[in-house]
């Protein structure tokens, strides 16, 4: 059950802001950016011709590249002749890794992604390493990461400093106005690179965000947006295009008069929430009122979504009274309840998989 109202301002004691049941964000108008490697010595030539080591018997790598193709303008062609390839997936007994961006091997001239047997069977891990090859850095190593996570260097193993502790060099990465996303497939889990399963990082926000870090189910909307912003940018002049709302964006996969929208948003400019067709869902769009509490409750297996708005200069105040969804080790959209409370609806919302109560959320 969710209760909601609205208020001009809501005071939260300073000792409660941070890792607890209150959300925390910067109330200013600053835009925080993520990064992708700037154009380097070697750039990918499209379509990217790739070769897969014959030791990999299944077709999971091919499926990963098809998935990227479906979401972006990028294209890949498989070859059985290694000298023709730009990219090679190589079998390794020790490593699952990739350089960031295209890197030509001194011996072969190809860029190599190394995968152990276990990694080669994990769709999300293959996707993660492939995005490194396409230029994406780790989400938790962004320059602005200290606003969103706390890092515990004392709990690092020998890989911790390089894989988590070090931040990106902003001189080497191109920036886009895309916000931090705990559910990015480029984000490590809270105990990654730990010497004894202690947390090496945690969210500076509502506690359940920690269960979103490290998901390997799929690309987040902002992962796709970053790839498209770099490789598939549509140069739309303001006077000859519509302005995208709610985190939507233009891409060469679309036109300057239609935006690519976050999940559950629709319309040429992403202004509208998609209508819920499930007959048991309640009214899709609801208005919060000052000092008036309303509630929404749903039971059973449903796919319902709601847009709760407030008057200008007011914020929506949500009180999560109780949630009981299927328990998951890591939570992601479509697995439980997702709450998007930031202005940018492209950022993955708070995802709740399991039993929760007493969570307060104030919209941006």
Tab-separated table of N, CA and C in Angstrom, residues 47-199:
chain	number	residue	atom	x	y	z
A	47	UNK	N	29.799	-1.983	-39.904
A	47	UNK	CA	29.516	-2.880	-38.781
A	47	UNK	C	30.796	-3.462	-38.182
A	48	UNK	N	30.760	-3.759	-36.899
A	48	UNK	CA	31.914	-4.344	-36.222
A	48	UNK	C	31.964	-5.834	-36.550
A	49	UNK	N	33.056	-6.255	-37.169
A	49	UNK	CA	33.247	-7.671	-37.494
A	49	UNK	C	33.878	-8.346	-36.281
A	50	UNK	N	33.262	-9.445	-35.819
A	50	UNK	CA	33.760	-10.097	-34.599
A	50	UNK	C	33.968	-11.597	-34.811
A	51	UNK	N	34.877	-12.129	-34.025
A	51	UNK	CA	35.201	-13.560	-34.053
A	51	UNK	C	35.053	-14.118	-32.645
A	52	UNK	N	34.482	-15.325	-32.541
A	52	UNK	CA	34.279	-15.974	-31.245
A	52	UNK	C	35.129	-17.236	-31.183
A	53	UNK	N	35.930	-17.354	-30.136
A	53	UNK	CA	36.766	-18.538	-29.931
A	53	UNK	C	35.902	-19.798	-30.006
A	54	UNK	N	36.391	-20.815	-30.710
A	54	UNK	CA	35.620	-22.044	-30.919
A	54	UNK	C	35.401	-22.824	-29.626
A	55	UNK	N	36.107	-22.475	-28.558
A	55	UNK	CA	35.884	-23.145	-27.267
A	55	UNK	C	34.527	-22.772	-26.664
A	56	UNK	N	33.956	-21.647	-27.094
A	56	UNK	CA	32.628	-21.255	-26.610
A	56	UNK	C	31.578	-21.955	-27.470
A	57	UNK	N	30.890	-22.922	-26.874
A	57	UNK	CA	30.006	-23.793	-27.647
A	57	UNK	C	28.603	-23.225	-27.863
A	58	UNK	N	28.104	-22.424	-26.904
A	58	UNK	CA	26.746	-21.897	-27.095
A	58	UNK	C	26.801	-20.582	-27.874
A	59	UNK	N	25.641	-19.975	-28.055
A	59	UNK	CA	25.557	-18.767	-28.880
A	59	UNK	C	25.206	-17.538	-28.045
A	60	UNK	N	25.595	-17.543	-26.774
A	60	UNK	CA	25.216	-16.442	-25.890
A	60	UNK	C	25.864	-15.127	-26.322
A	61	UNK	N	27.094	-15.172	-26.806
A	61	UNK	CA	27.761	-13.948	-27.274
A	61	UNK	C	26.992	-13.348	-28.445
A	62	UNK	N	26.567	-14.195	-29.376
A	62	UNK	CA	25.781	-13.717	-30.517
A	62	UNK	C	24.481	-13.064	-30.047
A	63	UNK	N	23.854	-13.659	-29.024
A	63	UNK	CA	22.593	-13.117	-28.503
A	63	UNK	C	22.805	-11.748	-27.859
A	64	UNK	N	23.936	-11.586	-27.174
A	64	UNK	CA	24.250	-10.294	-26.557
A	64	UNK	C	24.372	-9.213	-27.625
A	65	UNK	N	25.081	-9.514	-28.701
A	65	UNK	CA	25.284	-8.515	-29.756
A	65	UNK	C	23.980	-8.207	-30.498
A	66	UNK	N	23.124	-9.205	-30.654
A	66	UNK	CA	21.805	-8.959	-31.247
A	66	UNK	C	20.982	-8.042	-30.347
A	67	UNK	N	21.112	-8.238	-29.045
A	67	UNK	CA	20.405	-7.409	-28.066
A	67	UNK	C	20.860	-5.953	-28.160
A	68	UNK	N	22.174	-5.739	-28.296
A	68	UNK	CA	22.694	-4.375	-28.455
A	68	UNK	C	22.196	-3.769	-29.767
A	69	UNK	N	22.199	-4.559	-30.833
A	69	UNK	CA	21.713	-4.077	-32.133
A	69	UNK	C	20.255	-3.625	-32.055
A	70	UNK	N	19.451	-4.386	-31.325
A	70	UNK	CA	18.022	-4.090	-31.217
A	70	UNK	C	17.774	-2.767	-30.500
A	71	UNK	N	18.696	-2.398	-29.590
A	71	UNK	CA	18.498	-1.215	-28.749
A	71	UNK	C	19.200	0.029	-29.272
A	72	UNK	N	20.089	-0.126	-30.259
A	72	UNK	CA	20.914	0.992	-30.729
A	72	UNK	C	21.002	0.972	-32.252
A	73	UNK	N	21.831	1.852	-32.805
A	73	UNK	CA	22.088	1.849	-34.249
A	73	UNK	C	23.303	0.987	-34.587
A	74	UNK	N	23.936	0.390	-33.584
A	74	UNK	CA	25.158	-0.379	-33.806
A	74	UNK	C	24.860	-1.680	-34.543
A	75	UNK	N	25.834	-2.160	-35.313
A	75	UNK	CA	25.676	-3.394	-36.077
A	75	UNK	C	26.936	-4.240	-35.951
A	76	UNK	N	26.740	-5.565	-35.919
A	76	UNK	CA	27.843	-6.515	-35.768
A	76	UNK	C	27.694	-7.615	-36.814
A	77	UNK	N	28.815	-8.087	-37.335
A	77	UNK	CA	28.832	-9.194	-38.285
A	77	UNK	C	29.840	-10.228	-37.795
A	78	UNK	N	29.398	-11.474	-37.727
A	78	UNK	CA	30.271	-12.550	-37.252
A	78	UNK	C	31.105	-13.103	-38.405
A	79	UNK	N	32.352	-13.445	-38.087
A	79	UNK	CA	33.235	-14.064	-39.070
A	79	UNK	C	33.890	-15.295	-38.466
A	80	UNK	N	34.202	-16.264	-39.305
A	80	UNK	CA	34.955	-17.445	-38.862
A	80	UNK	C	36.429	-17.323	-39.212
A	81	UNK	N	36.800	-16.149	-39.701
A	81	UNK	CA	38.189	-15.902	-40.101
A	81	UNK	C	38.777	-14.812	-39.204
A	82	UNK	N	39.569	-15.169	-38.192
A	82	UNK	CA	40.092	-14.188	-37.230
A	82	UNK	C	40.767	-12.970	-37.848
A	83	UNK	N	41.576	-13.095	-38.901
A	83	UNK	CA	42.239	-11.901	-39.443
A	83	UNK	C	41.273	-10.824	-39.943
A	84	UNK	N	40.027	-11.201	-40.248
A	84	UNK	CA	39.055	-10.223	-40.733
A	84	UNK	C	38.354	-9.472	-39.598
A	85	UNK	N	38.540	-9.939	-38.367
A	85	UNK	CA	37.782	-9.399	-37.234
A	85	UNK	C	38.419	-8.144	-36.645
A	86	UNK	N	37.572	-7.224	-36.170
A	86	UNK	CA	38.029	-6.098	-35.354
A	86	UNK	C	38.006	-6.471	-33.874
A	87	UNK	N	37.076	-7.365	-33.526
A	87	UNK	CA	36.824	-7.729	-32.132
A	87	UNK	C	36.845	-9.240	-31.993
A	88	UNK	N	37.565	-9.735	-30.981
A	88	UNK	CA	37.628	-11.179	-30.750
A	88	UNK	C	37.270	-11.498	-29.304
A	89	UNK	N	36.375	-12.476	-29.144
A	89	UNK	CA	36.047	-13.007	-27.819
A	89	UNK	C	36.940	-14.219	-27.588
A	90	UNK	N	37.893	-14.079	-26.667
A	90	UNK	CA	38.924	-15.094	-26.463
A	90	UNK	C	38.678	-15.872	-25.173
A	91	UNK	N	38.955	-17.152	-25.240
A	91	UNK	CA	38.818	-18.019	-24.066
A	91	UNK	C	39.984	-17.772	-23.111
A	92	UNK	N	39.661	-17.702	-21.815
A	92	UNK	CA	40.680	-17.504	-20.785
A	92	UNK	C	40.408	-18.449	-19.625
A	93	UNK	N	41.443	-18.914	-18.986
A	93	UNK	CA	41.278	-19.759	-17.797
A	93	UNK	C	41.253	-18.933	-16.521
A	94	UNK	N	41.570	-17.641	-16.619
A	94	UNK	CA	41.708	-16.821	-15.416
A	94	UNK	C	40.879	-15.542	-15.420
A	95	UNK	N	40.668	-14.922	-16.579
A	95	UNK	CA	40.150	-13.557	-16.610
A	95	UNK	C	38.805	-13.433	-17.307
A	96	UNK	N	38.029	-12.438	-16.860
A	96	UNK	CA	36.864	-11.938	-17.580
A	96	UNK	C	37.082	-10.435	-17.673
A	97	UNK	N	37.569	-9.952	-18.794
A	97	UNK	CA	37.932	-8.535	-18.850
A	97	UNK	C	37.976	-8.031	-20.286
A	98	UNK	N	37.966	-6.700	-20.394
A	98	UNK	CA	38.052	-6.039	-21.688
A	98	UNK	C	38.667	-4.670	-21.493
A	99	UNK	N	39.458	-4.188	-22.444
A	99	UNK	CA	39.902	-2.787	-22.378
A	99	UNK	C	38.709	-1.872	-22.611
A	100	UNK	N	38.814	-0.623	-22.160
A	100	UNK	CA	37.751	0.349	-22.405
A	100	UNK	C	38.019	1.018	-23.747
A	101	UNK	N	37.125	0.798	-24.693
A	101	UNK	CA	37.307	1.322	-26.041
A	101	UNK	C	38.075	0.345	-26.913
A	102	UNK	N	38.230	0.687	-28.168
A	102	UNK	CA	38.948	-0.188	-29.089
A	102	UNK	C	40.441	-0.116	-28.816
A	103	UNK	N	41.037	-1.291	-28.693
A	103	UNK	CA	42.471	-1.391	-28.421
A	103	UNK	C	43.037	-2.472	-29.328
A	104	UNK	N	43.919	-2.102	-30.229
A	104	UNK	CA	44.471	-3.071	-31.169
A	104	UNK	C	45.634	-3.826	-30.548
A	105	UNK	N	45.496	-5.159	-30.509
A	105	UNK	CA	46.576	-5.997	-30.009
A	105	UNK	C	47.813	-5.855	-30.894
A	106	UNK	N	48.980	-5.788	-30.252
A	106	UNK	CA	50.242	-5.664	-30.990
A	106	UNK	C	50.457	-6.876	-31.894
A	107	UNK	N	49.972	-8.046	-31.447
A	107	UNK	CA	50.209	-9.279	-32.196
A	107	UNK	C	49.190	-9.503	-33.307
A	108	UNK	N	47.908	-9.212	-33.016
A	108	UNK	CA	46.851	-9.570	-33.969
A	108	UNK	C	46.172	-8.374	-34.630
A	109	UNK	N	46.279	-7.194	-34.038
A	109	UNK	CA	45.580	-6.029	-34.564
A	109	UNK	C	44.116	-5.979	-34.175
A	110	UNK	N	43.663	-6.985	-33.390
A	110	UNK	CA	42.269	-7.031	-32.957
A	110	UNK	C	42.137	-6.537	-31.517
A	111	UNK	N	40.925	-6.145	-31.173
A	111	UNK	CA	40.600	-5.797	-29.789
A	111	UNK	C	40.026	-7.047	-29.141
A	112	UNK	N	40.546	-7.428	-27.981
A	112	UNK	CA	40.195	-8.707	-27.365
A	112	UNK	C	39.344	-8.540	-26.116
A	113	UNK	N	38.317	-9.383	-26.006
A	113	UNK	CA	37.547	-9.540	-24.776
A	113	UNK	C	37.827	-10.942	-24.260
A	114	UNK	N	38.325	-11.049	-23.031
A	114	UNK	CA	38.672	-12.340	-22.440
A	114	UNK	C	37.537	-12.821	-21.543
A	115	UNK	N	37.139	-14.081	-21.735
A	115	UNK	CA	36.057	-14.656	-20.941
A	115	UNK	C	36.439	-16.036	-20.435
A	116	UNK	N	36.255	-16.252	-19.135
A	116	UNK	CA	36.357	-17.595	-18.583
A	116	UNK	C	35.106	-18.380	-18.982
A	117	UNK	N	35.158	-19.689	-18.763
A	117	UNK	CA	34.016	-20.542	-19.099
A	117	UNK	C	32.745	-20.065	-18.404
A	118	UNK	N	32.855	-19.748	-17.110
A	118	UNK	CA	31.673	-19.319	-16.353
A	118	UNK	C	31.129	-17.991	-16.878
A	119	UNK	N	32.005	-17.068	-17.216
A	119	UNK	CA	31.566	-15.766	-17.743
A	119	UNK	C	30.879	-15.915	-19.094
A	120	UNK	N	31.343	-16.859	-19.894
A	120	UNK	CA	30.802	-17.024	-21.240
A	120	UNK	C	29.362	-17.527	-21.232
A	121	UNK	N	28.897	-17.991	-20.069
A	121	UNK	CA	27.520	-18.479	-19.942
A	121	UNK	C	26.607	-17.460	-19.274
A	122	UNK	N	27.165	-16.319	-18.899
A	122	UNK	CA	26.412	-15.284	-18.189
A	122	UNK	C	26.125	-14.125	-19.142
A	123	UNK	N	24.881	-13.996	-19.558
A	123	UNK	CA	24.479	-12.962	-20.521
A	123	UNK	C	24.896	-11.574	-20.058
A	124	UNK	N	24.641	-11.272	-18.785
A	124	UNK	CA	24.941	-9.948	-18.256
A	124	UNK	C	26.418	-9.638	-18.205
A	125	UNK	N	27.245	-10.628	-17.867
A	125	UNK	CA	28.693	-10.407	-17.809
A	125	UNK	C	29.271	-10.178	-19.208
A	126	UNK	N	28.784	-10.947	-20.176
A	126	UNK	CA	29.234	-10.725	-21.561
A	126	UNK	C	28.846	-9.318	-22.010
A	127	UNK	N	27.634	-8.922	-21.679
A	127	UNK	CA	27.148	-7.586	-22.032
A	127	UNK	C	27.999	-6.508	-21.378
A	128	UNK	N	28.322	-6.692	-20.102
A	128	UNK	CA	29.149	-5.737	-19.353
A	128	UNK	C	30.508	-5.546	-20.033
A	129	UNK	N	31.176	-6.651	-20.358
A	129	UNK	CA	32.505	-6.555	-20.971
A	129	UNK	C	32.433	-5.990	-22.388
A	130	UNK	N	31.359	-6.298	-23.104
A	130	UNK	CA	31.203	-5.757	-24.454
A	130	UNK	C	31.027	-4.242	-24.415
A	131	UNK	N	30.292	-3.748	-23.421
A	131	UNK	CA	30.120	-2.300	-23.292
A	131	UNK	C	31.437	-1.620	-22.944
A	132	UNK	N	32.297	-2.301	-22.177
A	132	UNK	CA	33.641	-1.757	-21.959
A	132	UNK	C	34.346	-1.568	-23.307
A	133	UNK	N	34.277	-2.589	-24.156
A	133	UNK	CA	34.941	-2.506	-25.461
A	133	UNK	C	34.368	-1.367	-26.305
A	134	UNK	N	33.093	-1.052	-26.085
A	134	UNK	CA	32.453	0.040	-26.825
A	134	UNK	C	32.716	1.400	-26.190
A	135	UNK	N	33.449	1.402	-25.069
A	135	UNK	CA	33.884	2.666	-24.487
A	135	UNK	C	33.292	3.041	-23.151
A	136	UNK	N	32.344	2.244	-22.614
A	136	UNK	CA	31.708	2.596	-21.357
A	136	UNK	C	32.586	2.227	-20.167
A	137	UNK	N	32.643	3.135	-19.207
A	137	UNK	CA	33.362	2.901	-17.961
A	137	UNK	C	32.379	2.390	-16.916
A	138	UNK	N	32.900	2.033	-15.729
A	138	UNK	CA	32.031	1.604	-14.639
A	138	UNK	C	31.209	2.773	-14.109
A	139	UNK	N	29.959	2.511	-13.800
A	139	UNK	CA	29.092	3.548	-13.239
A	139	UNK	C	29.617	4.026	-11.888
A	140	UNK	N	30.107	3.088	-11.077
A	140	UNK	CA	30.565	3.433	-9.723
A	140	UNK	C	31.931	4.121	-9.716
A	141	UNK	N	32.531	4.332	-10.899
A	141	UNK	CA	33.798	5.055	-10.978
A	141	UNK	C	33.643	6.416	-11.664
A	142	UNK	N	32.394	6.852	-11.820
A	142	UNK	CA	32.148	8.180	-12.364
A	142	UNK	C	32.763	9.241	-11.466
A	143	UNK	N	33.081	10.381	-12.053
A	143	UNK	CA	33.681	11.484	-11.301
A	143	UNK	C	32.773	11.937	-10.165
A	144	UNK	N	31.460	11.889	-10.379
A	144	UNK	CA	30.511	12.387	-9.378
A	144	UNK	C	29.966	11.293	-8.461
A	145	UNK	N	30.596	10.115	-8.457
A	145	UNK	CA	30.043	8.976	-7.726
A	145	UNK	C	29.912	9.216	-6.232
A	146	UNK	N	30.745	10.098	-5.635
A	146	UNK	CA	30.704	10.308	-4.189
A	146	UNK	C	29.394	10.934	-3.734
A	147	UNK	N	28.622	11.462	-4.645
A	147	UNK	CA	27.300	11.981	-4.301
A	147	UNK	C	26.294	10.859	-4.112
A	148	UNK	N	26.606	9.673	-4.650
A	148	UNK	CA	25.626	8.597	-4.710
A	148	UNK	C	26.020	7.350	-3.925
A	149	UNK	N	27.309	7.102	-3.788
A	149	UNK	CA	27.758	5.920	-3.052
A	149	UNK	C	28.883	6.282	-2.091
A	150	UNK	N	29.010	5.476	-1.053
A	150	UNK	CA	30.137	5.564	-0.131
A	150	UNK	C	31.032	4.362	-0.383
A	151	UNK	N	32.322	4.590	-0.498
A	151	UNK	CA	33.285	3.531	-0.818
A	151	UNK	C	34.110	3.207	0.419
A	152	UNK	N	34.298	1.902	0.689
A	152	UNK	CA	35.040	1.447	1.861
A	152	UNK	C	36.346	0.771	1.423
A	153	UNK	N	37.396	1.561	1.299
A	153	UNK	CA	38.672	1.038	0.813
A	153	UNK	C	39.254	-0.012	1.749
A	154	UNK	N	38.953	0.062	3.031
A	154	UNK	CA	39.505	-0.888	4.000
A	154	UNK	C	39.047	-2.316	3.721
A	155	UNK	N	37.957	-2.468	2.967
A	155	UNK	CA	37.425	-3.801	2.675
A	155	UNK	C	37.844	-4.323	1.303
A	156	UNK	N	38.693	-3.573	0.580
A	156	UNK	CA	39.112	-3.982	-0.760
A	156	UNK	C	40.009	-5.211	-0.717
A	157	UNK	N	39.851	-6.082	-1.735
A	157	UNK	CA	40.872	-7.083	-2.000
A	157	UNK	C	41.895	-6.452	-2.946
A	158	UNK	N	42.741	-7.268	-3.543
A	158	UNK	CA	43.829	-6.719	-4.363
A	158	UNK	C	43.329	-6.017	-5.632
A	159	UNK	N	42.084	-6.290	-6.046
A	159	UNK	CA	41.540	-5.659	-7.257
A	159	UNK	C	40.703	-4.423	-6.937
A	160	UNK	N	40.399	-4.213	-5.665
A	160	UNK	CA	39.433	-3.198	-5.280
A	160	UNK	C	39.771	-1.785	-5.697
A	161	UNK	N	41.023	-1.386	-5.530
A	161	UNK	CA	41.376	-0.002	-5.835
A	161	UNK	C	41.217	0.297	-7.325
A	162	UNK	N	41.671	-0.615	-8.170
A	162	UNK	CA	41.586	-0.396	-9.617
A	162	UNK	C	40.149	-0.495	-10.117
A	163	UNK	N	39.384	-1.452	-9.594
A	163	UNK	CA	38.045	-1.717	-10.108
A	163	UNK	C	36.958	-0.854	-9.472
A	164	UNK	N	37.229	-0.310	-8.282
A	164	UNK	CA	36.218	0.478	-7.571
A	164	UNK	C	36.765	1.817	-7.093
A	165	UNK	N	37.920	1.789	-6.431
A	165	UNK	CA	38.437	2.979	-5.758
A	165	UNK	C	38.773	4.125	-6.686
A	166	UNK	N	39.421	3.837	-7.805
A	166	UNK	CA	39.835	4.895	-8.727
A	166	UNK	C	38.633	5.470	-9.467
A	167	UNK	N	38.631	6.793	-9.630
A	167	UNK	CA	37.580	7.461	-10.397
A	167	UNK	C	38.050	7.699	-11.829
A	168	UNK	N	37.087	7.896	-12.720
A	168	UNK	CA	37.416	8.201	-14.113
A	168	UNK	C	38.182	9.516	-14.213
A	169	UNK	N	39.083	9.562	-15.168
A	169	UNK	CA	39.757	10.813	-15.519
A	169	UNK	C	38.856	11.557	-16.496
A	170	UNK	N	38.276	12.668	-16.039
A	170	UNK	CA	37.309	13.359	-16.886
A	170	UNK	C	37.929	13.954	-18.145
A	171	UNK	N	39.260	14.063	-18.200
A	171	UNK	CA	39.908	14.544	-19.417
A	171	UNK	C	39.893	13.489	-20.519
A	172	UNK	N	39.671	12.230	-20.135
A	172	UNK	CA	39.710	11.143	-21.106
A	172	UNK	C	38.322	10.684	-21.544
A	173	UNK	N	37.291	11.231	-20.901
A	173	UNK	CA	35.944	10.767	-21.201
A	173	UNK	C	35.050	11.907	-21.665
A	174	UNK	N	34.212	11.592	-22.642
A	174	UNK	CA	33.229	12.554	-23.140
A	174	UNK	C	32.005	12.485	-22.236
A	175	UNK	N	31.464	13.641	-21.881
A	175	UNK	CA	30.338	13.662	-20.950
A	175	UNK	C	29.025	13.943	-21.663
A	176	UNK	N	27.958	13.368	-21.110
A	176	UNK	CA	26.593	13.609	-21.569
A	176	UNK	C	25.734	13.885	-20.338
A	177	UNK	N	24.654	14.581	-20.521
A	177	UNK	CA	23.792	14.940	-19.383
A	177	UNK	C	22.896	13.764	-18.995
A	178	UNK	N	23.523	12.705	-18.529
A	178	UNK	CA	22.814	11.492	-18.134
A	178	UNK	C	23.170	11.194	-16.684
A	179	UNK	N	22.178	11.019	-15.853
A	179	UNK	CA	22.408	10.935	-14.423
A	179	UNK	C	22.848	9.545	-13.967
A	180	UNK	N	23.372	9.509	-12.757
A	180	UNK	CA	23.834	8.272	-12.118
A	180	UNK	C	22.668	7.294	-12.004
A	181	UNK	N	22.948	6.028	-12.268
A	181	UNK	CA	21.898	5.005	-12.247
A	181	UNK	C	22.402	3.790	-11.476
A	182	UNK	N	21.807	3.523	-10.309
A	182	UNK	CA	22.212	2.372	-9.498
A	182	UNK	C	21.983	1.054	-10.234
A	183	UNK	N	21.068	1.062	-11.201
A	183	UNK	CA	20.720	-0.163	-11.912
A	183	UNK	C	21.452	-0.313	-13.240
A	184	UNK	N	22.443	0.529	-13.488
A	184	UNK	CA	23.246	0.374	-14.703
A	184	UNK	C	23.924	-0.989	-14.697
A	185	UNK	N	23.998	-1.606	-15.853
A	185	UNK	CA	24.688	-2.892	-15.939
A	185	UNK	C	26.192	-2.716	-15.763
A	186	UNK	N	26.647	-1.458	-15.764
A	186	UNK	CA	28.060	-1.165	-15.542
A	186	UNK	C	28.365	-0.898	-14.067
A	187	UNK	N	27.394	-1.135	-13.189
A	187	UNK	CA	27.568	-0.913	-11.751
A	187	UNK	C	27.862	-2.241	-11.065
A	188	UNK	N	28.921	-2.281	-10.249
A	188	UNK	CA	29.232	-3.474	-9.468
A	188	UNK	C	28.280	-3.601	-8.282
A	189	UNK	N	28.221	-4.803	-7.724
A	189	UNK	CA	27.433	-5.065	-6.522
A	189	UNK	C	28.157	-4.523	-5.288
A	190	UNK	N	27.452	-4.450	-4.182
A	190	UNK	CA	27.989	-3.817	-2.969
A	190	UNK	C	29.180	-4.560	-2.378
A	191	UNK	N	29.304	-5.871	-2.635
A	191	UNK	CA	30.423	-6.636	-2.064
A	191	UNK	C	31.463	-7.025	-3.108
A	192	UNK	N	31.416	-6.422	-4.273
A	192	UNK	CA	32.412	-6.720	-5.310
A	192	UNK	C	33.809	-6.335	-4.836
A	193	UNK	N	34.797	-7.140	-5.235
A	193	UNK	CA	36.206	-6.880	-4.903
A	193	UNK	C	36.417	-6.769	-3.395
A	194	UNK	N	35.687	-7.593	-2.639
A	194	UNK	CA	35.782	-7.557	-1.179
A	194	UNK	C	36.716	-8.645	-0.674
A	195	UNK	N	37.434	-8.344	0.390
A	195	UNK	CA	38.365	-9.326	0.945
A	195	UNK	C	37.641	-10.387	1.770
A	196	UNK	N	36.472	-10.075	2.345
A	196	UNK	CA	35.772	-11.061	3.179
A	196	UNK	C	34.263	-10.876	3.106
A	197	UNK	N	33.756	-10.564	1.940
A	197	UNK	CA	32.327	-10.358	1.717
A	197	UNK	C	31.763	-9.164	2.480
A	198	UNK	N	32.652	-8.276	2.948
A	198	UNK	CA	32.183	-7.017	3.512
A	198	UNK	C	31.809	-6.086	2.360
A	199	UNK	N	30.977	-5.107	2.645
A	199	UNK	CA	30.619	-4.144	1.610
A	199	UNK	C	31.826	-3.287	1.235
